[in-house]
Coordinates of C-alpha atoms and ligand atoms in Angstrom, one line a residue:
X908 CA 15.1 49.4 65.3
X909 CA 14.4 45.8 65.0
X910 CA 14.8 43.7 68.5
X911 CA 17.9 41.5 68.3
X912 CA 15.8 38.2 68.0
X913 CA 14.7 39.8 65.0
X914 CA 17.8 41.2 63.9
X915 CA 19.5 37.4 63.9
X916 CA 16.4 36.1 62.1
X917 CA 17.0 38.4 59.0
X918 CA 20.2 36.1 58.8
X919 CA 17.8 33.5 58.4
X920 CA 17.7 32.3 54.3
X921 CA 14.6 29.6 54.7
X922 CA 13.7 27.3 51.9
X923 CA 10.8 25.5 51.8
X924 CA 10.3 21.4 51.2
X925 CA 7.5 19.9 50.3
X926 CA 8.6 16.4 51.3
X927 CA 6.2 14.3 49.1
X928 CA 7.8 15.7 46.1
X929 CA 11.4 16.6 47.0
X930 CA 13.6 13.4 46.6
X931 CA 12.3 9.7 46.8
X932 CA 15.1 7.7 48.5
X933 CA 13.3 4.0 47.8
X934 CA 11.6 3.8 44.7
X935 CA 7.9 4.4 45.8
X936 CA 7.7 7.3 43.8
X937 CA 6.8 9.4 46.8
X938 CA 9.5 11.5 48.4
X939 CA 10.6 11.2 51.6
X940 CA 13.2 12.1 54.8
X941 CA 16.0 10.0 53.7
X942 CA 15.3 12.1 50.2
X943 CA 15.7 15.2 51.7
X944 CA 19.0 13.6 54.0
X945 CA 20.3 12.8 51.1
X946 CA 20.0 16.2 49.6
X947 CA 21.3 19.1 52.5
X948 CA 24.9 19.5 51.1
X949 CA 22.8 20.6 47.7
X950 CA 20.8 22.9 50.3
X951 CA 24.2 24.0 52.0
X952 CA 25.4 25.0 48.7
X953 CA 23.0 27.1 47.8
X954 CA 23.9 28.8 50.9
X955 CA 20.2 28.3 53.1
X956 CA 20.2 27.9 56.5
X957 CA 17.0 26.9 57.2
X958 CA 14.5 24.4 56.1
X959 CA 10.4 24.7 56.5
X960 CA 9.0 21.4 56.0
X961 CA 5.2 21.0 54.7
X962 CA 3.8 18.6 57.4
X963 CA 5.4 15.2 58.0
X964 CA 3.4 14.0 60.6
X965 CA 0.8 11.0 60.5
X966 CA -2.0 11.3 57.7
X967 CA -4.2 9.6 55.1
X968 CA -3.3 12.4 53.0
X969 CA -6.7 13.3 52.0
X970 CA -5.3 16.9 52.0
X971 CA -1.3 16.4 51.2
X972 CA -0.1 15.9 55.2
X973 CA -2.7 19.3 56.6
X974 CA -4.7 16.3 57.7
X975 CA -2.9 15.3 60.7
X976 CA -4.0 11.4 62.8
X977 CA -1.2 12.2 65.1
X978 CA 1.3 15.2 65.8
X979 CA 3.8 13.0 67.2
X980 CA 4.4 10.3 64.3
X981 CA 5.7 10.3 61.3
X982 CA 3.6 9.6 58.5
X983 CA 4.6 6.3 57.0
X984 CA 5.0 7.3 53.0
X985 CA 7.7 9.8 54.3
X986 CA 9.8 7.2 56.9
X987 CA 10.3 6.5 61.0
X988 CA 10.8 8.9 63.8
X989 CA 14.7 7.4 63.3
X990 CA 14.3 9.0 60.2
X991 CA 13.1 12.3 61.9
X992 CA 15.6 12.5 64.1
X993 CA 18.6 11.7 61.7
X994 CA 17.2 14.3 59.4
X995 CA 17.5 16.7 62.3
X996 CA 21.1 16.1 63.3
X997 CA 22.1 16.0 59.7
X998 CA 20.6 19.7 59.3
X999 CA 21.9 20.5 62.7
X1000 CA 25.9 19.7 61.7
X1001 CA 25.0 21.9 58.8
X1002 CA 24.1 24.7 60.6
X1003 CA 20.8 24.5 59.1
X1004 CA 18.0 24.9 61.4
X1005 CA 14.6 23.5 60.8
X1006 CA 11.0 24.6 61.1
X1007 CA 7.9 22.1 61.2
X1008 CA 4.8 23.2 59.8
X1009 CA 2.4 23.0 62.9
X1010 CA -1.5 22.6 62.0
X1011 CA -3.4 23.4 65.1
X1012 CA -6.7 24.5 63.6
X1013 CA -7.8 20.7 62.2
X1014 CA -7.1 17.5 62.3
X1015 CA -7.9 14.4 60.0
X1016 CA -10.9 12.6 61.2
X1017 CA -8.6 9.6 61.6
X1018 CA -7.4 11.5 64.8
X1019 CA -8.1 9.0 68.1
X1020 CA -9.7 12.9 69.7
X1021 CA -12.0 12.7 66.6
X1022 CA -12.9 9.1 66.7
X1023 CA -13.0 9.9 70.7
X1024 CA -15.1 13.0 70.3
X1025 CA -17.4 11.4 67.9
X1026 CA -18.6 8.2 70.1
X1027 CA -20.7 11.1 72.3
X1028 CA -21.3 13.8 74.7
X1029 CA -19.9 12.1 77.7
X1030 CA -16.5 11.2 75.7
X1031 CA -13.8 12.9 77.3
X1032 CA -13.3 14.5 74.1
X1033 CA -16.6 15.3 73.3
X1034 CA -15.7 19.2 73.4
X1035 CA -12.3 18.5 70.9
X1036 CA -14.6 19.7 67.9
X1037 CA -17.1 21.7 67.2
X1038 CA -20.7 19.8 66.9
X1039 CA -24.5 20.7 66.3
X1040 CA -27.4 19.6 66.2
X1041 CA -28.4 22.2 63.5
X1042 CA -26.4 24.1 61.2
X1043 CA -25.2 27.5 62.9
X1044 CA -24.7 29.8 60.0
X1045 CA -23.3 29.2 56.4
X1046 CA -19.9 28.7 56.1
X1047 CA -18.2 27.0 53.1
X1048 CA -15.4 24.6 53.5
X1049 CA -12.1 26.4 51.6
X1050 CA -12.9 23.1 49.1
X1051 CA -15.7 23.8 47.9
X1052 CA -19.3 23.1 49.0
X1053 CA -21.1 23.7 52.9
X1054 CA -18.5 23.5 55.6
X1055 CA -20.6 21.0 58.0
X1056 CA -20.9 17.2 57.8
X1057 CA -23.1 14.9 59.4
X1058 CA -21.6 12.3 61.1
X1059 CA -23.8 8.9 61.7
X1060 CA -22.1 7.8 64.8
X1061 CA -22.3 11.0 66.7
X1062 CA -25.7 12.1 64.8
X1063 CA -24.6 15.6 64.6
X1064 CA -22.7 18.4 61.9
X1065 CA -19.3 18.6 63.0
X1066 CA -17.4 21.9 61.4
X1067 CA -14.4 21.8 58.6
X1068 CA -13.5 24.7 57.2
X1069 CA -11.3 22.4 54.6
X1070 CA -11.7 18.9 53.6
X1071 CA -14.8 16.7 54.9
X1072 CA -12.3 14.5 56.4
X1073 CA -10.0 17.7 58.3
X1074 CA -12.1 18.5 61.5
X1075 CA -11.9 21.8 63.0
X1076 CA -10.6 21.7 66.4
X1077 CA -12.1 23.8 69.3
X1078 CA -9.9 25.9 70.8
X1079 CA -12.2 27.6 73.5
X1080 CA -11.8 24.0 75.3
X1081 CA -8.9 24.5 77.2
X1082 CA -8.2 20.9 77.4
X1083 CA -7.4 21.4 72.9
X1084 CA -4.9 24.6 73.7
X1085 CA -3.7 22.5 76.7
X1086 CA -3.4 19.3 73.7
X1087 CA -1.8 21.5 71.5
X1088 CA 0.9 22.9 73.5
X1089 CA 2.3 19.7 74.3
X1090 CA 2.4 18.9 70.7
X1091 CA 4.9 21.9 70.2
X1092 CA 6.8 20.6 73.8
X1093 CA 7.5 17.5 71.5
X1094 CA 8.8 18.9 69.3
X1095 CA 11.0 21.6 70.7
X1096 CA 12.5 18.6 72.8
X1097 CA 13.3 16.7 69.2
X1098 CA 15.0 20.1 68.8
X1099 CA 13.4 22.2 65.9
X1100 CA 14.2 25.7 65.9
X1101 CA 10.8 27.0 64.4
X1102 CA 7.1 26.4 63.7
X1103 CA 5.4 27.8 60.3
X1104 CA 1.9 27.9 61.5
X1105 CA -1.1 26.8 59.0
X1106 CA -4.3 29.2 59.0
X1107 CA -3.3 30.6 62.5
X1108 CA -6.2 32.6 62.1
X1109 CA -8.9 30.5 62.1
X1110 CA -8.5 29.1 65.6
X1111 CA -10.3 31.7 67.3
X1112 CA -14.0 31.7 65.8
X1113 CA -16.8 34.0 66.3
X1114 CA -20.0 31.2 64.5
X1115 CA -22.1 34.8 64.2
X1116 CA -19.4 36.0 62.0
X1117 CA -19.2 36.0 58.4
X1118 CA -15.5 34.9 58.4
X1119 CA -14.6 31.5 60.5
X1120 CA -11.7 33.3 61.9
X1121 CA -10.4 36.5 63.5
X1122 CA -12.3 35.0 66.6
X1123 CA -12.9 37.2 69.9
X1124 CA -9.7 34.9 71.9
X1125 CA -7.1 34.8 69.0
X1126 CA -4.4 36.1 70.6
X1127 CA -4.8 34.6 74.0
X1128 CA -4.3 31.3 72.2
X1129 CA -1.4 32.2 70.1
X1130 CA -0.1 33.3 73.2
X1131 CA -0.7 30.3 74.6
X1132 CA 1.5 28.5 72.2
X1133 CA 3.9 30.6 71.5
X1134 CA 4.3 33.2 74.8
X1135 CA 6.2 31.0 77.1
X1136 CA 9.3 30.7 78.1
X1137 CA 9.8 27.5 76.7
X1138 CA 8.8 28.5 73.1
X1139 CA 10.7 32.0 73.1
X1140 CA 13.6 31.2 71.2
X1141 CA 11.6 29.6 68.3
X1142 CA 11.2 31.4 64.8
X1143 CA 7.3 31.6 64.2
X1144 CA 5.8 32.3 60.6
X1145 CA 1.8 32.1 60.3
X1146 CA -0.4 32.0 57.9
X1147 CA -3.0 34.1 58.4
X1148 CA -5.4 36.5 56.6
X1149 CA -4.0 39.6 57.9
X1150 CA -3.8 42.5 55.6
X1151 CA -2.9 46.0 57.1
X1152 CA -0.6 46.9 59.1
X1153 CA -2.9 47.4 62.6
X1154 CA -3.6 43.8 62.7
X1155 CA -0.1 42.7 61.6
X1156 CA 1.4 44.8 64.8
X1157 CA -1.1 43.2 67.0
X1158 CA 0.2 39.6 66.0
X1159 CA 4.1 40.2 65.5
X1160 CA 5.1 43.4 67.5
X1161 CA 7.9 41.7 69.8
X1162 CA 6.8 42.6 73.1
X1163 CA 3.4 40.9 72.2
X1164 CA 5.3 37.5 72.0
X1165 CA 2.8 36.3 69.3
X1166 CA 4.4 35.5 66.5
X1167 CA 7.8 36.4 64.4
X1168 CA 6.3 37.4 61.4
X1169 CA 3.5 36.3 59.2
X1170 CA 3.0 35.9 55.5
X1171 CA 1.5 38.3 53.2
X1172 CA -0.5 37.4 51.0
X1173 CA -0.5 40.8 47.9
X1174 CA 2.5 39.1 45.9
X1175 CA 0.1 36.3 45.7
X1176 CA -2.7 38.1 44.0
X1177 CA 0.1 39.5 41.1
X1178 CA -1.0 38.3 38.0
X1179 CA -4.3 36.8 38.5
X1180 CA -8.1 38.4 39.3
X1181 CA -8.6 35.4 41.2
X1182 CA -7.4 31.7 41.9
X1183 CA -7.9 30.6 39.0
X1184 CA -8.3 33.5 36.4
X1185 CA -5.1 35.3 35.2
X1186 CA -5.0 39.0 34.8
X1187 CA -2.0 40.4 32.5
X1188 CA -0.2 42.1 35.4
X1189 CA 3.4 44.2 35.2
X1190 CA 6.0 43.6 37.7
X1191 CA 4.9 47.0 38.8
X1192 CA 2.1 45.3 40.6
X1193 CA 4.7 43.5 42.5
X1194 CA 7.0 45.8 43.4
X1195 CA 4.3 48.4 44.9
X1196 CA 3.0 45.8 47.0
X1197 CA 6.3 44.9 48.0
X1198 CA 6.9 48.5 48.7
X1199 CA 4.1 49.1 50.9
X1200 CA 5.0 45.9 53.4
X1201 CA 8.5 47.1 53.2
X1202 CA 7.8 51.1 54.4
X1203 CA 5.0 49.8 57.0
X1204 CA 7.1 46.5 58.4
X1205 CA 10.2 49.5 58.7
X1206 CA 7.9 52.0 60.7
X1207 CA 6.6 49.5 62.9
X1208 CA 9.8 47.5 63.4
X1209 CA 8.3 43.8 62.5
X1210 CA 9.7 41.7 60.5
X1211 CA 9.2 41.1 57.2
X1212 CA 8.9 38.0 54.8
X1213 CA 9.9 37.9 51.4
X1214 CA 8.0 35.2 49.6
X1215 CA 5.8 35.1 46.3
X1216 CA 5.9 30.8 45.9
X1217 CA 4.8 28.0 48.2
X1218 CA 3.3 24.5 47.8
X1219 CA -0.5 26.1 47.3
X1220 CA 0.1 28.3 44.1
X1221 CA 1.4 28.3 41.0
X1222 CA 5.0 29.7 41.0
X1223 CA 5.0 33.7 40.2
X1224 CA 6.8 33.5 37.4
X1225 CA 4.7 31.9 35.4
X1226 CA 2.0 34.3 37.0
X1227 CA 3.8 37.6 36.2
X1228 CA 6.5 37.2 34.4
X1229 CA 8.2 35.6 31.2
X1230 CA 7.8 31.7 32.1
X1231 CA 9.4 30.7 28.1
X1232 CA 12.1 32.5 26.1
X1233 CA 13.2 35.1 29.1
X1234 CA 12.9 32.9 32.2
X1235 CA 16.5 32.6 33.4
X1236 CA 16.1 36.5 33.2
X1237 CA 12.6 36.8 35.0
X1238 CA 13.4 34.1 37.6
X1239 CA 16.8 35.9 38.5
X1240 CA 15.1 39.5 38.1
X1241 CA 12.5 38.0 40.4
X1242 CA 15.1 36.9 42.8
X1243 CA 17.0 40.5 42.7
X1244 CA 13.6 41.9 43.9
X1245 CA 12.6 40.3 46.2
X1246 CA 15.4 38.9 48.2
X1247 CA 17.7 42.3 48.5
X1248 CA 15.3 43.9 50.5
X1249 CA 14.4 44.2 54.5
X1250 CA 13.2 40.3 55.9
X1251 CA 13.6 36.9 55.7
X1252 CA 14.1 35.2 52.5
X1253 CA 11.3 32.0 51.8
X1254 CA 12.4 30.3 49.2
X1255 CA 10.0 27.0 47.4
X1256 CA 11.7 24.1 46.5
X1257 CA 12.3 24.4 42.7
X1258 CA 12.4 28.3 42.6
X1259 CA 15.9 28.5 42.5
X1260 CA 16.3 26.5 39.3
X1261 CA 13.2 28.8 37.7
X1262 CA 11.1 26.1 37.7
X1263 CA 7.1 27.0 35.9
X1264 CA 4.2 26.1 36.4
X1265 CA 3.7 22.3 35.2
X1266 CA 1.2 22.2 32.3
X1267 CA -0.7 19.0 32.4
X1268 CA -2.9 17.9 29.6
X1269 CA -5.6 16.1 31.4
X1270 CA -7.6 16.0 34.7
X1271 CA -6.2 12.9 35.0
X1272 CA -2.6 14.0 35.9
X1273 CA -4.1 16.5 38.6
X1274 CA -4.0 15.0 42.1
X1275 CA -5.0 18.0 44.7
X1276 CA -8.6 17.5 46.0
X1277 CA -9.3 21.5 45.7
X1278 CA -8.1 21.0 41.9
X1279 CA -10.6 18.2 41.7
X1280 CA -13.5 19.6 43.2
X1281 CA -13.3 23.1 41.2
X1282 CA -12.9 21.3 38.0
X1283 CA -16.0 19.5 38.7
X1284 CA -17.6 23.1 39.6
X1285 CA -16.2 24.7 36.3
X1286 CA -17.5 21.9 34.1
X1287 CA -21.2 22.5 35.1
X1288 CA -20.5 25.7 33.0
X1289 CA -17.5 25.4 30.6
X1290 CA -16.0 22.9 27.9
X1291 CA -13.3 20.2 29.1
X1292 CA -10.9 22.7 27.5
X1293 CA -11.7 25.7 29.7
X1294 CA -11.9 23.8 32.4
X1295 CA -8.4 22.6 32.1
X1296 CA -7.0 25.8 30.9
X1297 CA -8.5 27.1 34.9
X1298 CA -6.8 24.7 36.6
X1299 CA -2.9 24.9 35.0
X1300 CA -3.2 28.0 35.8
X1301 CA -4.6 27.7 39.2
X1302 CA -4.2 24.6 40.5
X1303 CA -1.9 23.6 43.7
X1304 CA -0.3 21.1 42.0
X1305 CA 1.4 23.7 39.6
X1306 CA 3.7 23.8 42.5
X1307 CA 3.6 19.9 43.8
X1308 CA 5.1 18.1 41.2
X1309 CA 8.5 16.6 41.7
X1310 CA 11.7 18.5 41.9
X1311 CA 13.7 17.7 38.8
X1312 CA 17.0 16.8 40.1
X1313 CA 18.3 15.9 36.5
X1314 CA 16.7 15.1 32.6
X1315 CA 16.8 11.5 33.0
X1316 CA 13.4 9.0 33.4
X1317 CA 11.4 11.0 36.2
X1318 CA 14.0 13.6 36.4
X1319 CA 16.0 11.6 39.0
X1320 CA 13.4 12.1 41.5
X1321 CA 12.4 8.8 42.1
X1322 CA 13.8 4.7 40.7
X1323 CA 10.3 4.2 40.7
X1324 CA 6.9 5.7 39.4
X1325 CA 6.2 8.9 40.9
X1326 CA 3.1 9.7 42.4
X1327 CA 1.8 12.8 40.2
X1328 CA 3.5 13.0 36.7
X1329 CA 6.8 15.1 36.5
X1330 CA 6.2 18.7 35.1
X1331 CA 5.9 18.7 31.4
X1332 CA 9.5 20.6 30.3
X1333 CA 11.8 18.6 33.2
X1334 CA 14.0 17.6 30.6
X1335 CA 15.1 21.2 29.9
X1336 CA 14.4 22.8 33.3
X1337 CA 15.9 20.6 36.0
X1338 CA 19.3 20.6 38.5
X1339 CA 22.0 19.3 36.9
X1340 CA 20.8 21.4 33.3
X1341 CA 20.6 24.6 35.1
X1342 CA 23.9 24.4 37.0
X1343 CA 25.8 23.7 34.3
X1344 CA 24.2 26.1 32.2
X1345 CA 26.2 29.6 31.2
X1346 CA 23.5 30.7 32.5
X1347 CA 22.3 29.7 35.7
X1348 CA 19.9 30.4 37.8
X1349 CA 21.2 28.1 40.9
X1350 CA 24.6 29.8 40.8
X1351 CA 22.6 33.7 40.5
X1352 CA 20.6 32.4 43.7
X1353 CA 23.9 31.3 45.1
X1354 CA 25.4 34.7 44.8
X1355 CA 22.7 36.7 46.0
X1356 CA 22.2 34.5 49.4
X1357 CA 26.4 35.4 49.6
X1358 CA 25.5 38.7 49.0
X1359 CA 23.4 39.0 51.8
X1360 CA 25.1 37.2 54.3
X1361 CA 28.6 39.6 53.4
X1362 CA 26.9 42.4 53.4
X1363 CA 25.5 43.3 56.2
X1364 CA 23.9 46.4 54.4
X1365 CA 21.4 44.0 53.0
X1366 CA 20.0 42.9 56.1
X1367 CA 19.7 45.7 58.5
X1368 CA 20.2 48.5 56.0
X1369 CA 17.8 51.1 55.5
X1370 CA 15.7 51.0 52.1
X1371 CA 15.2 53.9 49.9
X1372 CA 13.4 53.3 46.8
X1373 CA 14.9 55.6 44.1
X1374 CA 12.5 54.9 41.1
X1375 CA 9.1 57.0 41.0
X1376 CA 5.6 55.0 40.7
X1377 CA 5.2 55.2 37.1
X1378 CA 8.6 53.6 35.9
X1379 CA 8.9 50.4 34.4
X1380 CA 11.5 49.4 36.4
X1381 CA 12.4 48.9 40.6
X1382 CA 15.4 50.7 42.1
X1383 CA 16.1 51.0 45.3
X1384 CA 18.9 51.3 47.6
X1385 CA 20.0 49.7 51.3
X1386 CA 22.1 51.8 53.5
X1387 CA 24.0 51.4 56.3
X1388 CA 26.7 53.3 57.9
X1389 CA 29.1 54.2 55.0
X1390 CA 27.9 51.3 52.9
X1391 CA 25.6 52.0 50.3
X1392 CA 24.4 49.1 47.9
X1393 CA 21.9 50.1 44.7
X1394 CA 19.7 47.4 43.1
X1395 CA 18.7 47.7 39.7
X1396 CA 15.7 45.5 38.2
X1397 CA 14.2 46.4 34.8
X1398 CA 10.5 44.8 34.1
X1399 CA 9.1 43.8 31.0
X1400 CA 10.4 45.8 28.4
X1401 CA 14.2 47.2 26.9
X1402 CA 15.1 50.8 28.2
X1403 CA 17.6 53.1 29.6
X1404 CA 18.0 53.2 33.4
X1405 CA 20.2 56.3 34.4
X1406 CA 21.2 56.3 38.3
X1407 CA 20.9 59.3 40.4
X1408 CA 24.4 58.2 41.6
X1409 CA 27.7 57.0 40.8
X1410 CA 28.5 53.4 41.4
X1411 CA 30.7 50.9 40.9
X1412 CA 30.7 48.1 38.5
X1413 CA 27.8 45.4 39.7
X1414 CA 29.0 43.0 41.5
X1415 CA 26.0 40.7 40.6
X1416 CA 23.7 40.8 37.8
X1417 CA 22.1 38.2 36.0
X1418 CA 23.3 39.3 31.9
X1419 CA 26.9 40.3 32.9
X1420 CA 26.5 43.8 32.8
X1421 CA 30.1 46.1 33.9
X1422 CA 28.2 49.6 34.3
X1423 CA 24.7 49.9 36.7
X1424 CA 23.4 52.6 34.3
X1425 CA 22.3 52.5 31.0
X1426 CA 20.1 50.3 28.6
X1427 CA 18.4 47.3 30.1
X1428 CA 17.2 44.2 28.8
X1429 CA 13.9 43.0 29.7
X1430 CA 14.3 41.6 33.1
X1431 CA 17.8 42.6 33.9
X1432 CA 19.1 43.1 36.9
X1433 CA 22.1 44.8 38.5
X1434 CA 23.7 44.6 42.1
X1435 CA 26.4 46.9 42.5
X1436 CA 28.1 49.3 45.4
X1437 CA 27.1 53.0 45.5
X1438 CA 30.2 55.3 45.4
Ligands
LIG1961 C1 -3.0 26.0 54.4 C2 -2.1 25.1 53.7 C3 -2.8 24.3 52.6 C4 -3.8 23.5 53.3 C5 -4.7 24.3 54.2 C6 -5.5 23.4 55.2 O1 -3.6 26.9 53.6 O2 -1.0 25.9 53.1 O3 -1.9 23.5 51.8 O4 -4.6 22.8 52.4 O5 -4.0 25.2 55.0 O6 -4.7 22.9 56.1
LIG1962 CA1 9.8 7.1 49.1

């Protein structure tokens, strides 16, 4: 059985901002806090109750915010600590909680330990970064191209395993783990409730290994962070490489006081053979992989999280799934899936409305630096075309363009000009459209999180997956005690589903359906109580 801090956490229905490109509040074209003040009643009706926000901190932005120059500021484009702290008590009286995304394995170079550490050996933060006097071993930066830099003051390599201008920090100087924990002090005195944790397992590194993470002292550090008193109550979500179930245990069994749960990475590779080549994929690739996490997660009692979409890929429905004539069905099918089983529901800004990937005709709309620098790669050996065709599918900023709030100039998102072009079919997939659409997405979202939070067979009930590996379809049930709830989610094509069971009419399904068995629609979906 899960521990009770776990058990209240699967209560927890967390959706995910990505602040640049949320809601711009003066006209800069860049979101910002007030935005996203300005927007929580929306949240609250969609019935979340608790907010991840992509980093907010200090930064030149060379990597969207994961470049931090100081963990106790807030970075200019988005507002004031006033702002930080009003946006707090506004989700607070909401009953929303909040969770900062905490970036402990780099900062920007703009940091004052960088430009400290870079001055020389007898700095005081000399030891903040890793330097050299000769490359140690190959890396690549996740960016592209060798993952040292020379720097002309210090006249060494420092390490980044991402941009040039993000510095790896080095955590086997206790004076950075020391640094860092009084960066998440801070913060639990401003009052956040959680901490989604960027590349948590990269700060442990091993320079003879292959892989700059997975180092000898992970744990001790995460420990560090996270195993104190002080930090106990907080909800912790990393993101880390982890892909069985032995490692998984070792960084989210309770007693270990690590972390709460980590993401997993298998929906991500649905649909594509990698980044930024798609692969014709059925649902079925989903669902097993889904499957899997959920029998292992059960056995081991960890908790698990449900997310396929964040701010670095494109969204899964346009990976997997019908993105054109059948996406209210897919996105709603999609939803059925994956938020009615066993963990905590992530949901990205946008995902609830079926948003797609965004379809830009030129390089020049594209904004990431990854995007840039792998078009630049892909051009040495393919036409413009190609090239292009790679990155809409691939690229970051798939998921980084601004939430369409309505179909008017820039989808309501900003008075002014917005900082990367709105996604190409805003006018027909945005807020106000889908709401007051017969068929709406929002309001299918809206009953599922109701579902879940009235039912408590959907958060600590057991699973049982009723259909057999080779059909086209996902059903499973979620028991507990005398309550007994069947979910019913076709894939890609028309055919009859008949039920093992007798059950009442659905109480949730995204085409109106009255009876749980029979013939499905592609991508229909069926909620309903098992008599
Ligand atoms: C994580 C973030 C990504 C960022 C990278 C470096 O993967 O999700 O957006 O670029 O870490 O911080
Ligand atoms: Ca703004």
């Amino acid at each position: 059985m899960l521990c009770a801090k776990y058990r209240d956490f699967l209560r927890w229905n967390i959706y995910q901002i990505y602040p640049r490109s949320f809601m711009d509040s003066n006209g800069d074209g860049i979101g910002d806090l007030n935005g996203i003040t300005s927007k929580l009643d929306y949240l609250k009706e969609l019935g979340i109750n608790a907010v991840w926000l992509c980093p907010c901190y200090k930064s030149p932005n060379d990597d969207n915010g994961y470049d931090i120059a100081d963990y106790r500021d807030i970075m200019d484009e988005f507002g004031t600590m006033a702002d930080m702290e009003r946006l707090i008590a506004e989700l607070h009286k909401r009953d929303i909680r909040l969770i900062m995304d905490l970036v402990p394995n780099h900062t920007s170079t703009l940091h004052p330990w960088f430009q400290e550490s870079r001055k020389g050996k007898d700095n005081p933060y000399s030891d903040y970064y890793y330097w050299f006097d000769e490359i140690p071993n190959n890396w690549q930066s996740a960016f592209r191209g060798s993952a040292y830099e020379y720097d002309d003051v210090r006249k060494q390599y420092y390490l980044h395993s991402f941009a040039i201008r993000q510095a790896d920090l080095n955590w086997d100087n206790p004076a950075v783990v020391k640094a860092m924990q009084d960066v998440v002090d801070f913060w639990i005195d401003k009052g956040v409730d959680g901490f989604r944790i960027d590349v948590i397992d990269m700060i442990s590194k091993d320079l003879r290994s292959d892989y700059n993470g997975f180092g000898p002292r992970l744990h001790e550090y995460i420990r560090a962070l996270f195993g104190r008193e002080k930090a106990a109550h907080l909800f912790t979500v990393g993101e880390s490489g982890v892909q069985d179930i032995d490692e998984m245990i070792r960084h989210c069994a309770a007693e270990r006081k690590e972390l709460s749960t980590l993401f997993l990475f298998d929906p991500l590779e649905c649909g594509r053979s990698d980044k930024f080549t798609p692969k014709a994929d059925s649902l079925k690739t989903l669902r097993d992989a889904l499957v899997r996490w959920q029998r292992e997660t059960a056995a081991q009692d960890l908790l698990h999280s449900l997310f396929t979409d964040n701010h670095d890929q494109p969204p899964i429905i346009s990976r997997i799934a019908d993105d054109g004539e059948r996406r209210y069905e897919s996105a709603t099918d999609l939803a059925a899936m994956l938020y009615l089983l066993k963990g905590v529901p992530f949901i990205y800004q946008g995902q609830e409305i079926g948003m797609t990937a965004a379809h830009y005709d030129s390089i020049a709309c594209f904004d990431d630096l990854e995007t840039k620098n792998v078009y630049r790669e892909f051009r040495r050996s393919m036409t413009e075309e190609e090239a292009l065709a790679k990155i809409n599918f691939g690229s970051r900023d798939n998921a980084r363009h601004p939430m369409a709030w309505n179909g008017g100039d820039n989808g309501g998102f900003t008075a002014g000009s917005p900082w990367i072009a709105l996604h190409s079919r805003y006018r027909e997939i945005n807020v106000e459209k889908d709401r007051s659409a017969e068929r709406s997405v929002f309001r299918f979202y809206q009953a599922l999180l109701k579902l879940r939070r009235e039912q408590p067979a959907f958060l600590d009930g057991e699973l049982e997956v009723i259909s057999a590996p080779e059909d086209a379809y996902f059903v499973f049930t979620r028991t507990l005690g005398d309550e007994k709830w069947a979910v019913i989610c076709n894939f890609e094509r028309e055919q009859t589903i008949t039920l093992p069971f007798a059950c009442g009419a659905p109480a949730l399904s995204n085409l109106g359906r009255t009876e749980a068995s029979g013939s499905y629609r592609p991508y229909e979906c069926a909620v309903a109580r098992v008599r």
